[in-house]
PDB file of C-alpha atoms in Angstrom:
ATOM      1  CA  UNK A 343     116.326 115.272  37.427  1.00 45.00           C
ATOM      2  CA  UNK A 344     114.695 113.169  34.701  1.00 50.00           C
ATOM      3  CA  UNK A 345     115.683 109.509  34.809  1.00 56.00           C
ATOM      4  CA  UNK A 346     115.693 107.146  31.869  1.00 58.00           C
ATOM      5  CA  UNK A 347     111.939 106.593  31.503  1.00 65.00           C
ATOM      6  CA  UNK A 348     112.185 102.826  31.141  1.00 79.00           C
ATOM      7  CA  UNK A 349     114.252 102.405  34.328  1.00 86.00           C
ATOM      8  CA  UNK A 350     112.150 104.788  36.432  1.00 86.00           C
ATOM      9  CA  UNK A 351     108.850 103.344  35.247  1.00 89.00           C
ATOM     10  CA  UNK A 352     110.030  99.762  35.801  1.00 91.00           C
ATOM     11  CA  UNK A 353     111.163 100.527  39.360  1.00 92.00           C
ATOM     12  CA  UNK A 354     107.946 102.411  40.158  1.00 91.00           C
ATOM     13  CA  UNK A 355     105.831  99.554  38.824  1.00 92.00           C
ATOM     14  CA  UNK A 356     107.829  96.897  40.658  1.00 92.00           C
ATOM     15  CA  UNK A 357     107.425  98.732  43.970  1.00 90.00           C
ATOM     16  CA  UNK A 358     103.820  99.777  43.360  1.00 89.00           C
ATOM     17  CA  UNK A 359     104.802 103.359  44.089  1.00 87.00           C
ATOM     18  CA  UNK A 360     101.727 105.603  44.129  1.00 84.00           C
ATOM     19  CA  UNK A 361     103.928 108.618  43.309  1.00 82.00           C
ATOM     20  CA  UNK A 362     105.123 106.846  40.158  1.00 87.00           C
ATOM     21  CA  UNK A 363     108.230 108.019  38.309  1.00 89.00           C
ATOM     22  CA  UNK A 364     108.379 111.264  40.293  1.00 87.00           C
ATOM     23  CA  UNK A 365     108.732 109.303  43.514  1.00 88.00           C
ATOM     24  CA  UNK A 366     111.623 107.304  42.085  1.00 91.00           C
ATOM     25  CA  UNK A 367     113.271 110.540  40.960  1.00 89.00           C
ATOM     26  CA  UNK A 368     113.005 111.937  44.507  1.00 88.00           C
ATOM     27  CA  UNK A 369     114.861 108.920  45.880  1.00 92.00           C
ATOM     28  CA  UNK A 370     117.600 109.212  43.247  1.00 92.00           C
ATOM     29  CA  UNK A 371     118.075 112.950  43.782  1.00 89.00           C
ATOM     30  CA  UNK A 372     118.280 112.526  47.555  1.00 90.00           C
ATOM     31  CA  UNK A 373     120.735 109.656  47.184  1.00 92.00           C
ATOM     32  CA  UNK A 374     122.916 111.682  44.808  1.00 90.00           C
ATOM     33  CA  UNK A 375     123.079 114.467  47.378  1.00 87.00           C
ATOM     34  CA  UNK A 376     123.595 112.374  50.511  1.00 89.00           C
ATOM     35  CA  UNK A 377     125.319 109.078  49.617  1.00 91.00           C
ATOM     36  CA  UNK A 378     126.414 107.054  51.462  1.00 92.00           C
ATOM     37  CA  UNK A 379     123.257 107.328  53.549  1.00 93.00           C
ATOM     38  CA  UNK A 380     121.017 105.145  55.697  1.00 92.00           C
ATOM     39  CA  UNK A 381     117.625 104.106  54.334  1.00 92.00           C
ATOM     40  CA  UNK A 382     115.979 105.976  57.193  1.00 87.00           C
ATOM     41  CA  UNK A 383     117.722 109.270  56.384  1.00 87.00           C
ATOM     42  CA  UNK A 384     117.111 108.729  52.676  1.00 91.00           C
ATOM     43  CA  UNK A 385     113.393 108.246  53.345  1.00 89.00           C
ATOM     44  CA  UNK A 386     113.263 111.513  55.258  1.00 82.00           C
ATOM     45  CA  UNK A 387     114.998 113.375  52.448  1.00 84.00           C
ATOM     46  CA  UNK A 388     112.723 111.862  49.786  1.00 86.00           C
ATOM     47  CA  UNK A 389     109.631 112.303  52.001  1.00 83.00           C
ATOM     48  CA  UNK A 390     108.535 108.704  51.470  1.00 86.00           C
ATOM     49  CA  UNK A 391     107.896 105.814  53.903  1.00 85.00           C
ATOM     50  CA  UNK A 392     110.996 103.845  54.867  1.00 87.00           C
ATOM     51  CA  UNK A 393     109.696 100.483  53.475  1.00 89.00           C
ATOM     52  CA  UNK A 394     108.973 102.125  50.108  1.00 90.00           C
ATOM     53  CA  UNK A 395     112.445 103.651  49.866  1.00 93.00           C
ATOM     54  CA  UNK A 396     114.027 100.333  50.883  1.00 93.00           C
ATOM     55  CA  UNK A 397     112.065  98.621  48.100  1.00 94.00           C
ATOM     56  CA  UNK A 398     113.142 101.238  45.524  1.00 94.00           C
ATOM     57  CA  UNK A 399     116.788 100.740  46.521  1.00 95.00           C
ATOM     58  CA  UNK A 400     116.289  96.980  46.246  1.00 95.00           C
ATOM     59  CA  UNK A 401     115.039  97.343  42.669  1.00 94.00           C
ATOM     60  CA  UNK A 402     118.044  99.478  41.781  1.00 94.00           C
ATOM     61  CA  UNK A 403     120.328  96.828  43.295  1.00 94.00           C
ATOM     62  CA  UNK A 404     118.785  94.194  41.037  1.00 94.00           C
ATOM     63  CA  UNK A 405     119.735  96.397  38.098  1.00 93.00           C
ATOM     64  CA  UNK A 406     123.292  96.949  39.330  1.00 93.00           C
ATOM     65  CA  UNK A 407     122.736 100.664  39.942  1.00 93.00           C
ATOM     66  CA  UNK A 408     122.889 100.676  43.756  1.00 94.00           C
ATOM     67  CA  UNK A 409     125.657  98.895  45.620  1.00 94.00           C
ATOM     68  CA  UNK A 410     125.166  95.842  47.833  1.00 94.00           C
ATOM     69  CA  UNK A 411     127.220  97.680  50.461  1.00 91.00           C
ATOM     70  CA  UNK A 412     125.597  99.554  53.339  1.00 90.00           C
ATOM     71  CA  UNK A 413     124.803 102.390  53.878  1.00 95.00           C
ATOM     72  CA  UNK A 414     123.030 103.056  50.576  1.00 95.00           C
ATOM     73  CA  UNK A 415     125.244 104.250  47.715  1.00 95.00           C
ATOM     74  CA  UNK A 416     125.426 104.051  43.949  1.00 94.00           C
ATOM     75  CA  UNK A 417     127.589 101.649  42.027  1.00 94.00           C
ATOM     76  CA  UNK A 418     129.944 103.247  39.502  1.00 92.00           C
ATOM     77  CA  UNK A 419     127.435 102.482  36.760  1.00 91.00           C
ATOM     78  CA  UNK A 420     124.568 103.894  38.812  1.00 90.00           C
ATOM     79  CA  UNK A 421     126.477 107.052  39.594  1.00 89.00           C
ATOM     80  CA  UNK A 422     127.208 107.572  35.942  1.00 87.00           C
ATOM     81  CA  UNK A 423     123.692 106.831  34.705  1.00 85.00           C
ATOM     82  CA  UNK A 424     121.584 108.315  37.490  1.00 82.00           C
ATOM     83  CA  UNK A 425     123.566 110.792  39.572  1.00 77.00           C
ATOM     84  CA  UNK A 426     125.801 112.586  37.080  1.00 70.00           C
ATOM     85  CA  UNK A 427     123.196 115.213  36.216  1.00 61.00           C
ATOM     86  CA  UNK A 428     122.102 115.914  39.800  1.00 64.00           C
ATOM     87  CA  UNK A 429     123.337 118.902  41.798  1.00 60.00           C
ATOM     88  CA  UNK A 430     124.901 117.697  45.035  1.00 65.00           C
ATOM     89  CA  UNK A 431     125.049 120.968  46.978  1.00 70.00           C
ATOM     90  CA  UNK A 432     123.914 120.532  50.585  1.00 67.00           C
ATOM     91  CA  UNK A 433     122.004 123.649  51.682  1.00 70.00           C
ATOM     92  CA  UNK A 434     120.969 122.513  55.170  1.00 69.00           C
ATOM     93  CA  UNK A 435     121.960 124.644  58.158  1.00 76.00           C
ATOM     94  CA  UNK A 436     124.852 123.012  59.994  1.00 73.00           C
ATOM     95  CA  UNK A 437     123.864 124.674  63.288  1.00 76.00           C
ATOM     96  CA  UNK A 438     120.154 123.924  63.520  1.00 78.00           C
ATOM     97  CA  UNK A 439     119.822 121.076  61.009  1.00 75.00           C
ATOM     98  CA  UNK A 440     117.300 123.084  59.011  1.00 77.00           C
ATOM     99  CA  UNK A 441     114.880 123.279  61.937  1.00 83.00           C
ATOM    100  CA  UNK A 442     115.351 126.967  62.724  1.00 81.00           C
ATOM    101  CA  UNK A 443     116.087 126.297  66.418  1.00 83.00           C
ATOM    102  CA  UNK A 444     119.637 126.348  67.801  1.00 79.00           C
ATOM    103  CA  UNK A 445     120.616 125.563  71.403  1.00 81.00           C
ATOM    104  CA  UNK A 446     122.607 128.124  73.374  1.00 82.00           C
ATOM    105  CA  UNK A 447     124.726 126.695  76.227  1.00 81.00           C
ATOM    106  CA  UNK A 448     122.135 127.847  78.784  1.00 78.00           C
ATOM    107  CA  UNK A 449     119.303 126.182  76.916  1.00 81.00           C
ATOM    108  CA  UNK A 450     121.297 123.012  76.295  1.00 79.00           C
ATOM    109  CA  UNK A 451     121.541 122.504  80.071  1.00 82.00           C
ATOM    110  CA  UNK A 452     117.802 121.913  80.142  1.00 83.00           C
ATOM    111  CA  UNK A 453     118.356 118.603  78.360  1.00 81.00           C
ATOM    112  CA  UNK A 454     120.005 117.195  81.457  1.00 83.00           C
ATOM    113  CA  UNK A 455     117.615 114.802  83.087  1.00 84.00           C
ATOM    114  CA  UNK A 456     115.033 114.787  80.285  1.00 89.00           C
ATOM    115  CA  UNK A 457     116.235 111.397  79.092  1.00 87.00           C
ATOM    116  CA  UNK A 458     115.879 109.978  82.612  1.00 89.00           C
ATOM    117  CA  UNK A 459     112.359 111.410  82.874  1.00 91.00           C
ATOM    118  CA  UNK A 460     111.464 109.822  79.542  1.00 89.00           C
ATOM    119  CA  UNK A 461     112.822 106.460  80.683  1.00 89.00           C
ATOM    120  CA  UNK A 462     110.755 106.655  83.868  1.00 91.00           C
ATOM    121  CA  UNK A 463     107.509 107.490  82.030  1.00 90.00           C
ATOM    122  CA  UNK A 464     104.981 104.778  81.155  1.00 86.00           C
ATOM    123  CA  UNK A 465     105.912 102.735  78.087  1.00 86.00           C
ATOM    124  CA  UNK A 466     104.203 103.877  74.866  1.00 82.00           C
ATOM    125  CA  UNK A 467     100.960 102.165  73.923  1.00 82.00           C
ATOM    126  CA  UNK A 468     101.067 100.990  70.320  1.00 79.00           C
ATOM    127  CA  UNK A 469      97.269 100.843  70.148  1.00 81.00           C
ATOM    128  CA  UNK A 470      97.190 104.614  70.789  1.00 77.00           C
ATOM    129  CA  UNK A 471      99.972 105.316  68.255  1.00 80.00           C
ATOM    130  CA  UNK A 472     102.155 106.625  71.081  1.00 79.00           C
ATOM    131  CA  UNK A 473     105.787 107.119  70.108  1.00 85.00           C
ATOM    132  CA  UNK A 474     108.058 109.181  72.336  1.00 88.00           C
ATOM    133  CA  UNK A 475     110.039 112.046  70.851  1.00 92.00           C
ATOM    134  CA  UNK A 476     113.700 112.530  71.782  1.00 92.00           C
ATOM    135  CA  UNK A 477     114.810 114.873  74.614  1.00 92.00           C
ATOM    136  CA  UNK A 478     116.203 117.336  72.052  1.00 92.00           C
ATOM    137  CA  UNK A 479     112.828 117.407  70.309  1.00 94.00           C
ATOM    138  CA  UNK A 480     111.005 118.125  73.581  1.00 95.00           C
ATOM    139  CA  UNK A 481     113.265 121.107  74.081  1.00 94.00           C
ATOM    140  CA  UNK A 482     113.011 122.254  70.452  1.00 94.00           C
ATOM    141  CA  UNK A 483     109.214 122.341  70.673  1.00 96.00           C
ATOM    142  CA  UNK A 484     109.287 124.438  73.840  1.00 96.00           C
ATOM    143  CA  UNK A 485     111.813 126.811  72.269  1.00 94.00           C
ATOM    144  CA  UNK A 486     109.588 127.144  69.185  1.00 95.00           C
ATOM    145  CA  UNK A 487     106.696 128.031  71.500  1.00 96.00           C
ATOM    146  CA  UNK A 488     108.863 130.551  73.335  1.00 94.00           C
ATOM    147  CA  UNK A 489     109.990 132.177  70.068  1.00 93.00           C
ATOM    148  CA  UNK A 490     106.309 132.619  69.118  1.00 95.00           C
ATOM    149  CA  UNK A 491     105.427 134.175  72.511  1.00 94.00           C
ATOM    150  CA  UNK A 492     103.185 131.202  73.225  1.00 96.00           C
ATOM    151  CA  UNK A 493     104.282 130.446  76.818  1.00 96.00           C
ATOM    152  CA  UNK A 494     104.611 133.457  79.117  1.00 95.00           C
ATOM    153  CA  UNK A 495     101.254 134.433  80.601  1.00 95.00           C
ATOM    154  CA  UNK A 496      99.412 132.021  78.289  1.00 96.00           C
ATOM    155  CA  UNK A 497      96.680 129.460  78.875  1.00 97.00           C
ATOM    156  CA  UNK A 498      98.159 126.290  77.382  1.00 98.00           C
ATOM    157  CA  UNK A 499      96.454 123.030  76.403  1.00 97.00           C
ATOM    158  CA  UNK A 500      98.542 119.942  75.688  1.00 97.00           C
ATOM    159  CA  UNK A 501      96.197 117.762  73.643  1.00 96.00           C
ATOM    160  CA  UNK A 502      97.930 114.457  74.368  1.00 94.00           C
ATOM    161  CA  UNK A 503     101.313 114.538  76.087  1.00 96.00           C
ATOM    162  CA  UNK A 504     103.157 111.235  75.810  1.00 93.00           C
ATOM    163  CA  UNK A 505     106.092 113.448  74.703  1.00 94.00           C
ATOM    164  CA  UNK A 506     106.142 115.089  78.173  1.00 96.00           C
ATOM    165  CA  UNK A 507     106.091 118.674  76.896  1.00 97.00           C
ATOM    166  CA  UNK A 508     104.425 119.623  80.198  1.00 98.00           C
ATOM    167  CA  UNK A 509     107.498 118.610  82.184  1.00 97.00           C
ATOM    168  CA  UNK A 510     109.804 120.348  79.715  1.00 96.00           C
ATOM    169  CA  UNK A 511     107.732 123.540  80.096  1.00 97.00           C
ATOM    170  CA  UNK A 512     108.126 123.289  83.881  1.00 97.00           C
ATOM    171  CA  UNK A 513     111.909 123.062  83.566  1.00 94.00           C
ATOM    172  CA  UNK A 514     111.978 125.935  81.071  1.00 94.00           C
ATOM    173  CA  UNK A 515     109.990 128.253  83.357  1.00 95.00           C
ATOM    174  CA  UNK A 516     112.055 127.331  86.398  1.00 94.00           C
ATOM    175  CA  UNK A 517     115.328 128.117  84.610  1.00 92.00           C
ATOM    176  CA  UNK A 518     114.386 131.172  82.570  1.00 91.00           C
ATOM    177  CA  UNK A 519     111.516 132.704  84.548  1.00 91.00           C
ATOM    178  CA  UNK A 520     108.175 133.903  83.288  1.00 91.00           C
ATOM    179  CA  UNK A 521     104.923 132.208  84.101  1.00 93.00           C
ATOM    180  CA  UNK A 522     102.092 130.178  82.644  1.00 97.00           C
ATOM    181  CA  UNK A 523      98.572 131.364  83.435  1.00 97.00           C
ATOM    182  CA  UNK A 524      97.126 127.872  83.140  1.00 97.00           C
ATOM    183  CA  UNK A 525      98.384 124.488  81.921  1.00 98.00           C
ATOM    184  CA  UNK A 526      95.950 121.693  81.069  1.00 97.00           C
ATOM    185  CA  UNK A 527      97.202 118.254  80.057  1.00 97.00           C
ATOM    186  CA  UNK A 528      94.468 116.219  78.336  1.00 96.00           C
ATOM    187  CA  UNK A 529      95.080 112.578  77.471  1.00 95.00           C
ATOM    188  CA  UNK A 530      93.208 109.287  77.275  1.00 94.00           C
ATOM    189  CA  UNK A 531      96.053 107.430  79.040  1.00 94.00           C
ATOM    190  CA  UNK A 532      95.451 107.513  82.798  1.00 96.00           C
ATOM    191  CA  UNK A 533      98.927 106.069  83.525  1.00 95.00           C
ATOM    192  CA  UNK A 534     100.512 108.975  81.732  1.00 96.00           C
ATOM    193  CA  UNK A 535      98.357 111.597  83.447  1.00 97.00           C
ATOM    194  CA  UNK A 536      99.225 110.227  86.899  1.00 97.00           C
ATOM    195  CA  UNK A 537     102.938 110.285  86.040  1.00 97.00           C
ATOM    196  CA  UNK A 538     102.792 113.868  84.751  1.00 97.00           C
ATOM    197  CA  UNK A 539     100.781 115.049  87.784  1.00 97.00           C
ATOM    198  CA  UNK A 540     103.463 113.692  90.114  1.00 97.00           C
ATOM    199  CA  UNK A 541     106.242 115.384  88.127  1.00 96.00           C
ATOM    200  CA  UNK A 542     104.401 118.728  88.093  1.00 97.00           C
ATOM    201  CA  UNK A 543     103.867 118.831  91.867  1.00 96.00           C
ATOM    202  CA  UNK A 544     105.116 122.151  93.203  1.00 95.00           C
ATOM    203  CA  UNK A 545     105.019 123.812  89.773  1.00 97.00           C
ATOM    204  CA  UNK A 546     104.974 127.649  89.951  1.00 96.00           C
ATOM    205  CA  UNK A 547     101.806 127.756  87.847  1.00 97.00           C
ATOM    206  CA  UNK A 548      98.324 126.155  88.047  1.00 97.00           C
ATOM    207  CA  UNK A 549      97.930 122.880  86.194  1.00 97.00           C
ATOM    208  CA  UNK A 550      95.273 120.236  85.630  1.00 97.00           C
ATOM    209  CA  UNK A 551      95.556 116.708  84.216  1.00 97.00           C
ATOM    210  CA  UNK A 552      92.329 115.641  82.534  1.00 95.00           C
ATOM    211  CA  UNK A 553      91.395 112.225  81.173  1.00 95.00           C
ATOM    212  CA  UNK A 554      89.816 112.913  77.780  1.00 91.00           C
ATOM    213  CA  UNK A 555      88.929 110.811  74.761  1.00 89.00           C
ATOM    214  CA  UNK A 556      89.409 113.229  71.869  1.00 88.00           C
ATOM    215  CA  UNK A 557      86.442 111.673  70.088  1.00 88.00           C
ATOM    216  CA  UNK A 558      84.238 113.511  72.593  1.00 87.00           C
ATOM    217  CA  UNK A 559      83.859 117.281  72.226  1.00 82.00           C
ATOM    218  CA  UNK A 560      85.076 119.377  75.141  1.00 78.00           C
ATOM    219  CA  UNK A 561      84.800 123.080  75.928  1.00 68.00           C
ATOM    220  CA  UNK A 562      87.823 125.218  76.701  1.00 79.00           C
ATOM    221  CA  UNK A 563      89.491 128.472  75.750  1.00 91.00           C
ATOM    222  CA  UNK A 564      93.265 128.492  75.374  1.00 96.00           C
ATOM    223  CA  UNK A 565      95.895 130.791  73.906  1.00 97.00           C
ATOM    224  CA  UNK A 566      98.191 127.910  72.904  1.00 98.00           C
ATOM    225  CA  UNK A 567      97.421 124.313  71.952  1.00 98.00           C
ATOM    226  CA  UNK A 568     100.131 121.690  71.369  1.00 98.00           C
ATOM    227  CA  UNK A 569      99.282 118.320  69.837  1.00 97.00           C
ATOM    228  CA  UNK A 570     100.964 115.355  68.130  1.00 94.00           C
ATOM    229  CA  UNK A 571      98.090 113.220  66.782  1.00 92.00           C
ATOM    230  CA  UNK A 572      98.091 109.791  65.153  1.00 88.00           C
ATOM    231  CA  UNK A 573      99.551 110.023  61.653  1.00 85.00           C
ATOM    232  CA  UNK A 574      96.381 109.077  59.805  1.00 87.00           C
ATOM    233  CA  UNK A 575      94.228 111.472  57.814  1.00 89.00           C
ATOM    234  CA  UNK A 576      91.307 110.899  60.191  1.00 92.00           C
ATOM    235  CA  UNK A 577      93.508 111.312  63.276  1.00 91.00           C
ATOM    236  CA  UNK A 578      95.074 114.515  61.999  1.00 92.00           C
ATOM    237  CA  UNK A 579      91.703 116.045  61.117  1.00 94.00           C
ATOM    238  CA  UNK A 580      90.059 115.124  64.432  1.00 94.00           C
ATOM    239  CA  UNK A 581      92.876 116.402  66.657  1.00 94.00           C
ATOM    240  CA  UNK A 582      93.087 119.566  64.552  1.00 95.00           C
ATOM    241  CA  UNK A 583      89.327 120.070  64.958  1.00 95.00           C
ATOM    242  CA  UNK A 584      89.526 119.668  68.739  1.00 95.00           C
ATOM    243  CA  UNK A 585      92.537 121.989  68.910  1.00 96.00           C
ATOM    244  CA  UNK A 586      90.745 124.646  66.850  1.00 95.00           C
ATOM    245  CA  UNK A 587      87.621 124.334  69.018  1.00 94.00           C
ATOM    246  CA  UNK A 588      89.769 125.017  72.093  1.00 95.00           C
ATOM    247  CA  UNK A 589      91.284 128.297  70.901  1.00 95.00           C
ATOM    248  CA  UNK A 590      90.426 131.609  72.534  1.00 93.00           C
ATOM    249  CA  UNK A 591      90.266 133.629  69.314  1.00 90.00           C
ATOM    250  CA  UNK A 592      92.475 135.805  67.074  1.00 91.00           C
ATOM    251  CA  UNK A 593      96.158 135.495  67.956  1.00 92.00           C
ATOM    252  CA  UNK A 594      95.753 132.045  69.512  1.00 95.00           C
ATOM    253  CA  UNK A 595      98.237 129.441  68.290  1.00 97.00           C
ATOM    254  CA  UNK A 596      98.487 125.726  67.554  1.00 98.00           C
ATOM    255  CA  UNK A 597     101.711 123.702  67.364  1.00 98.00           C
ATOM    256  CA  UNK A 598     100.768 120.568  65.439  1.00 97.00           C
ATOM    257  CA  UNK A 599     103.233 117.752  64.768  1.00 96.00           C
ATOM    258  CA  UNK A 600     102.283 115.471  61.887  1.00 93.00           C
ATOM    259  CA  UNK A 601     104.462 113.081  59.923  1.00 84.00           C
ATOM    260  CA  UNK A 602     102.487 110.900  57.541  1.00 79.00           C
ATOM    261  CA  UNK A 603     104.373 110.207  54.308  1.00 74.00           C
ATOM    262  CA  UNK A 604     101.514 108.491  52.503  1.00 80.00           C
ATOM    263  CA  UNK A 605     100.278 110.114  49.278  1.00 76.00           C
ATOM    264  CA  UNK A 606      97.766 112.889  49.823  1.00 85.00           C
ATOM    265  CA  UNK A 607      97.613 112.750  53.638  1.00 89.00           C
ATOM    266  CA  UNK A 608      99.582 115.975  54.212  1.00 90.00           C
ATOM    267  CA  UNK A 609      97.473 117.638  51.512  1.00 91.00           C
ATOM    268  CA  UNK A 610      94.280 116.489  53.249  1.00 92.00           C
ATOM    269  CA  UNK A 611      95.550 117.901  56.556  1.00 94.00           C
ATOM    270  CA  UNK A 612      96.386 121.238  54.951  1.00 94.00           C
ATOM    271  CA  UNK A 613      92.900 121.408  53.434  1.00 94.00           C
ATOM    272  CA  UNK A 614      91.484 120.818  56.923  1.00 94.00           C
ATOM    273  CA  UNK A 615      93.699 123.600  58.322  1.00 95.00           C
ATOM    274  CA  UNK A 616      92.376 126.105  55.788  1.00 93.00           C
ATOM    275  CA  UNK A 617      88.780 124.942  56.268  1.00 93.00           C
ATOM    276  CA  UNK A 618      89.215 125.512  60.031  1.00 92.00           C
ATOM    277  CA  UNK A 619      89.975 129.183  59.353  1.00 93.00           C
ATOM    278  CA  UNK A 620      93.579 128.840  60.510  1.00 95.00           C
ATOM    279  CA  UNK A 621      96.700 130.364  58.987  1.00 95.00           C
ATOM    280  CA  UNK A 622      99.876 128.337  58.479  1.00 95.00           C
ATOM    281  CA  UNK A 623     102.552 130.620  59.913  1.00 95.00           C
ATOM    282  CA  UNK A 624     105.274 128.065  59.267  1.00 95.00           C
ATOM    283  CA  UNK A 625     105.851 124.434  58.339  1.00 95.00           C
ATOM    284  CA  UNK A 626     109.202 123.018  59.439  1.00 94.00           C
ATOM    285  CA  UNK A 627     109.860 119.667  57.843  1.00 90.00           C
ATOM    286  CA  UNK A 628     111.356 116.869  59.957  1.00 89.00           C
ATOM    287  CA  UNK A 629     111.344 119.129  63.018  1.00 93.00           C
ATOM    288  CA  UNK A 630     110.623 116.260  65.417  1.00 93.00           C
ATOM    289  CA  UNK A 631     112.765 113.171  66.024  1.00 91.00           C
ATOM    290  CA  UNK A 632     111.295 110.052  67.632  1.00 90.00           C
ATOM    291  CA  UNK A 633     112.497 106.925  69.340  1.00 85.00           C
ATOM    292  CA  UNK A 634     110.958 104.479  66.888  1.00 67.00           C
ATOM    293  CA  UNK A 635     108.409 105.550  64.231  1.00 57.00           C
ATOM    294  CA  UNK A 636     110.484 103.618  61.703  1.00 56.00           C
ATOM    295  CA  UNK A 637     108.013 103.830  58.824  1.00 54.00           C
ATOM    296  CA  UNK A 638     108.107 107.644  59.119  1.00 57.00           C
ATOM    297  CA  UNK A 639     111.885 107.775  59.070  1.00 65.00           C
ATOM    298  CA  UNK A 640     111.718 108.644  62.776  1.00 83.00           C
ATOM    299  CA  UNK A 641     110.552 112.227  62.169  1.00 88.00           C
ATOM    300  CA  UNK A 642     107.488 114.408  61.760  1.00 91.00           C
ATOM    301  CA  UNK A 643     106.836 117.954  60.593  1.00 93.00           C
ATOM    302  CA  UNK A 644     105.857 120.882  62.830  1.00 96.00           C
ATOM    303  CA  UNK A 645     102.962 123.100  61.759  1.00 97.00           C
ATOM    304  CA  UNK A 646     102.715 126.469  63.504  1.00 97.00           C
ATOM    305  CA  UNK A 647      99.133 127.672  63.062  1.00 97.00           C
ATOM    306  CA  UNK A 648      97.410 130.854  64.184  1.00 96.00           C
ATOM    307  CA  UNK A 649      93.939 132.345  64.242  1.00 93.00           C
ATOM    308  CA  UNK A 650      94.122 135.431  61.997  1.00 90.00           C
ATOM    309  CA  UNK A 651      92.359 138.658  62.837  1.00 77.00           C
ATOM    310  CA  UNK A 652      89.109 139.236  60.965  1.00 66.00           C
ATOM    311  CA  UNK A 653      89.903 140.192  57.388  1.00 53.00           C
ATOM    312  CA  UNK A 654      88.589 143.318  55.737  1.00 55.00           C
ATOM    313  CA  UNK A 655      87.533 142.763  52.163  1.00 56.00           C
ATOM    314  CA  UNK A 656      89.547 144.856  49.673  1.00 55.00           C
ATOM    315  CA  UNK A 657      87.713 147.363  47.517  1.00 60.00           C
ATOM    316  CA  UNK A 658      86.177 145.827  44.421  1.00 64.00           C
ATOM    317  CA  UNK A 659      88.632 145.680  41.589  1.00 68.00           C
ATOM    318  CA  UNK A 660      91.697 146.485  43.744  1.00 71.00           C
ATOM    319  CA  UNK A 661      94.623 144.661  42.180  1.00 69.00           C
ATOM    320  CA  UNK A 662      97.763 146.061  43.851  1.00 77.00           C
ATOM    321  CA  UNK A 663      98.436 146.796  47.504  1.00 69.00           C
ATOM    322  CA  UNK A 664      98.948 150.489  46.740  1.00 74.00           C
ATOM    323  CA  UNK A 665      95.462 150.614  45.226  1.00 62.00           C
TER     324      UNK A 665
END
């Protein structure tokens, strides 16, 4: 929805928005669809950092276009000038919240006790960019793995596990059956590894907790790798590289959570994915919810990546599939 150029440009300049006028337009369109809405939810919808969206709203308030009331909403003038031309149809799934994963009653029971386990785990270390995901997110990730046939009979590597996916996998297997051929939890945080090892005692599958600094290469062959790296371009690339190095071959899968909302960082990660020879099977935006991670709007995206089978080159000059 084009905004009056002078207003959009002035707001973008005042905020120092790298996305320029287009970034301001994203905020306005999301606000028109969702108002009244919290800054955090608005940032998720506009795919911009929370402080940036708060600053954009502040500039609109100075111009009398966004109300002083909370949560964020237009003034009458703002609604007339900025929102009148925007479609306000909400297309999100009311059952799964757009994430593609819904909880049946049997699955929902698995959430019981996950919050207590999270509370008992070691506190997150800010210097390692640890930020715990919510109990529902733990379960959603495991269900996404299950839907992709990435659990039963698989060799699984958890490349960092402050989100306690290992313990959620244990509960899933105990309730629904199946087995895991091998589970390896690799993390640099010894406190966390000791906690997870205690919780996994008596698990009906073999497991190992390994202290590992991801900056050091490590051999391993796994069918499934799950990782939630630091949300920097360098962090995303390095964890992706280590995950790719750990895969067993065609058909192996990576579940990568990544939430940076800075300009170009997601693009850089996607370039690294392609350069690693991986296929993006799906990208579910805002799949993960976190306790904290305020600058990210409390969410991150889930990439489901696979190793494709070796491709056969098409005949020279073949244009259509029927050729």
